[in-house]
């Protein structure tokens, strides 16, 4: 027996009916409201600089791309085209390739159009975002242009591979892959080894203090990245 998708079940429930706040609301998110933000590929850039359209969200869902999540409260106003997830929000792509954690996530869509297609979205409080090529934490995250552009603000820390960057604001365009950091930018990048450079062990023997500090800093960054990957949203 085939059951109705969760999105249809949710859409038929009155927005006036109170959602339980004492227990986390398990969300098997079949709607593309969140699916588009985390799983739908951004439009690909063609050779002439234009972009091709991303796959339709419904088609993506039919192909088996799913996200799962939880929150303490779900609220929706279909007349305004607004959804709100509140309290320890956790949204994960099932294949492990991306996630969004925050204290609350608010989404807006066209109430007269495809309600699965998000126009703008904002995550607030203890934001933890993982994309294909970076991991970031911030106070807020704004998704615009159909969630193709991500703006992180407030105590931003970004990890790209083993590199680390801090800034007041970090902007990422998923369509082009361009990234921009502004305000009190601090970074730590690992330079590639140069041809003819002394082996790492020899360098350690000649400059043990510097190498030891580098190892310590590297371990600190690795620990910070691991902690960011495992924790998101307020635990209060």
C-alpha positions in Angstrom: 0.0 0.0 0.0 1.5 3.3 -1.1 1.3 6.1 1.5 0.9 9.8 0.8 4.1 11.8 0.7 4.8 13.7 4.0 4.6 17.0 2.1 1.0 16.4 1.2 0.2 15.3 4.8 1.8 18.5 6.1 0.1 20.7 3.6 -3.4 19.4 4.5 -2.9 20.1 8.2 -4.4 23.4 9.4 -1.7 26.0 10.2 -3.8 27.0 13.2 -3.4 23.6 14.8 -0.6 23.7 17.4 2.4 21.6 16.7 3.8 19.7 19.7 6.8 21.5 21.2 7.7 18.9 23.9 8.9 16.4 21.4 11.0 16.8 18.3 9.0 16.8 15.1 10.5 14.1 12.9 10.6 15.4 9.3 11.0 13.1 6.4 11.2 16.0 4.1 9.8 15.1 0.7 9.0 18.8 0.0 11.6 20.7 -2.0 11.4 23.6 0.4 14.5 22.3 2.1 15.5 19.9 -0.6 16.2 22.7 -3.1 18.4 24.5 -0.5 20.7 21.6 0.3 20.3 18.9 -2.4 19.3 20.4 -5.8 22.5 21.1 -7.8 23.1 24.8 -8.6 22.7 25.8 -12.3 25.8 24.8 -14.2 27.9 27.5 -15.9 28.2 27.0 -19.7 31.1 27.9 -21.9 29.6 31.3 -22.9 29.2 32.3 -19.3 25.5 31.7 -19.1 23.9 29.2 -16.7 21.8 26.2 -17.4 18.7 25.6 -15.3 18.9 23.3 -12.3 16.8 20.1 -12.4 13.2 20.6 -11.3 12.8 19.9 -7.6 10.1 17.4 -8.1 12.2 15.5 -10.5 15.1 15.5 -8.0 12.8 14.1 -5.4 11.6 11.4 -7.7 15.2 10.4 -8.5 15.6 9.5 -4.8 17.4 12.6 -3.4 16.1 13.0 0.1 16.9 15.0 3.2 15.9 14.1 6.7 15.6 16.5 9.6 14.2 17.3 13.0 12.9 20.4 14.9 10.9 21.1 18.0 8.3 23.1 16.1 7.0 23.4 12.5 4.8 26.3 11.5 3.4 27.1 8.0 1.2 29.9 6.6 0.2 28.9 3.1 -1.5 32.2 2.4 1.8 34.1 3.0 4.0 31.4 1.6 6.0 31.0 4.8 7.4 28.1 6.7 9.2 28.2 10.0 11.2 25.4 11.8 12.1 26.3 15.3 14.2 24.7 18.0 17.4 22.7 17.4 16.7 22.5 13.7 18.8 19.8 11.9 18.5 19.1 8.2 20.8 16.5 6.7 21.2 15.1 3.2 20.8 11.3 3.5 24.0 10.6 1.5 26.0 12.7 4.0 27.1 15.4 1.4 25.5 18.4 3.1 23.6 19.7 6.1 22.1 22.8 7.7 21.8 23.1 11.5 20.5 26.2 13.3 18.2 27.4 16.1 15.5 28.2 13.6 15.1 28.3 9.8 12.5 30.4 8.0 11.5 29.9 4.4 9.4 31.9 1.9 7.9 30.7 -1.3 5.3 31.9 -3.9 1.9 30.9 -2.4 0.5 31.0 -6.0 3.2 29.0 -7.5 5.2 25.8 -6.7 5.2 25.7 -2.9 8.2 23.3 -3.0 10.4 26.0 -4.6 12.0 28.3 -2.0 12.6 32.0 -3.0 14.5 33.0 0.1 15.5 31.4 3.3 17.2 32.5 6.5 18.8 30.3 9.2 19.3 32.0 12.6 21.3 31.2 15.7 24.3 28.8 15.9 24.3 28.2 12.1 26.3 25.2 10.9 26.4 24.8 7.1 28.1 22.1 5.1 28.3 22.4 1.3 30.1 20.3 -1.2 33.5 22.0 -0.7 33.4 23.8 2.6 32.1 23.8 6.2 31.0 27.0 7.9 29.6 28.3 11.2 28.0 31.7 11.7 25.2 33.6 13.5 23.0 33.8 10.5 22.8 32.5 7.0 20.7 34.1 4.2 19.8 32.2 1.1 18.6 34.3 -1.9 18.1 33.9 -5.6 16.3 30.6 -5.1 18.9 29.6 -2.5 21.7 29.9 -5.0 23.5 32.7 -3.1 24.5 32.2 0.5 25.4 35.1 2.8 26.9 34.2 6.2 27.1 36.9 8.8 28.3 37.2 12.4 31.3 35.3 13.8 31.9 33.5 10.5 34.4 30.6 10.5 34.9 28.7 7.2 36.9 25.5 6.7 38.0 24.6 3.2 39.9 21.4 3.3 42.6 22.1 5.9 42.4 25.9 5.4 40.6 28.2 7.8 39.1 31.6 7.4 37.3 34.0 9.8 35.3 37.1 8.8 32.4 39.3 9.6 30.7 38.2 6.4 31.2 35.4 3.9 29.3 35.2 0.5 29.1 32.1 -1.6 27.5 31.9 -5.1 26.6 28.3 -5.8 26.1 29.0 -9.5 29.6 30.2 -10.1 31.5 28.8 -7.1 32.8 32.3 -6.3 33.4 33.0 -2.6 34.0 36.4 -0.9 34.9 37.3 2.7 34.6 40.8 4.2 35.4 42.5 7.5 38.1 41.5 9.9 39.3 38.7 7.6 41.8 36.3 9.2 43.0 33.2 7.4 45.4 30.3 7.7 46.3 28.6 4.4 48.7 25.7 3.9 51.2 26.4 1.1 52.1 23.7 -1.3 55.5 22.1 -0.9 58.2 23.6 -3.2 60.3 21.5 -5.5 63.7 20.8 -3.8 62.4 21.6 -0.4 64.0 19.7 2.5 62.0 16.7 3.7 59.5 17.4 6.5 61.5 15.4 9.0 64.7 17.2 8.3 62.9 20.5 8.7 61.6 19.4 12.0 65.1 18.6 13.2 66.4 22.0 12.3 63.5 24.0 13.6 61.7 21.9 16.1 60.0 24.9 17.8 58.4 26.3 14.7 57.3 22.8 13.4 55.9 22.0 16.8 53.8 25.1 16.7 52.6 24.3 13.2 51.5 20.9 14.3 49.7 22.3 17.3 47.9 24.9 15.2 47.0 22.3 12.6 45.6 20.0 15.3 43.6 22.9 16.7 42.1 23.6 13.3 41.3 20.0 12.7 39.7 19.7 16.1 37.6 22.8 15.4 36.5 21.5 12.0 35.6 18.1 13.5 33.6 19.9 16.3 31.8 22.0 13.7 30.8 19.0 11.7 29.3 17.2 14.7 27.5 20.0 16.4 25.0 22.5 15.1 22.1 24.5 16.6 21.8 25.4 20.2 21.8 22.6 22.8 20.1 24.8 25.4 
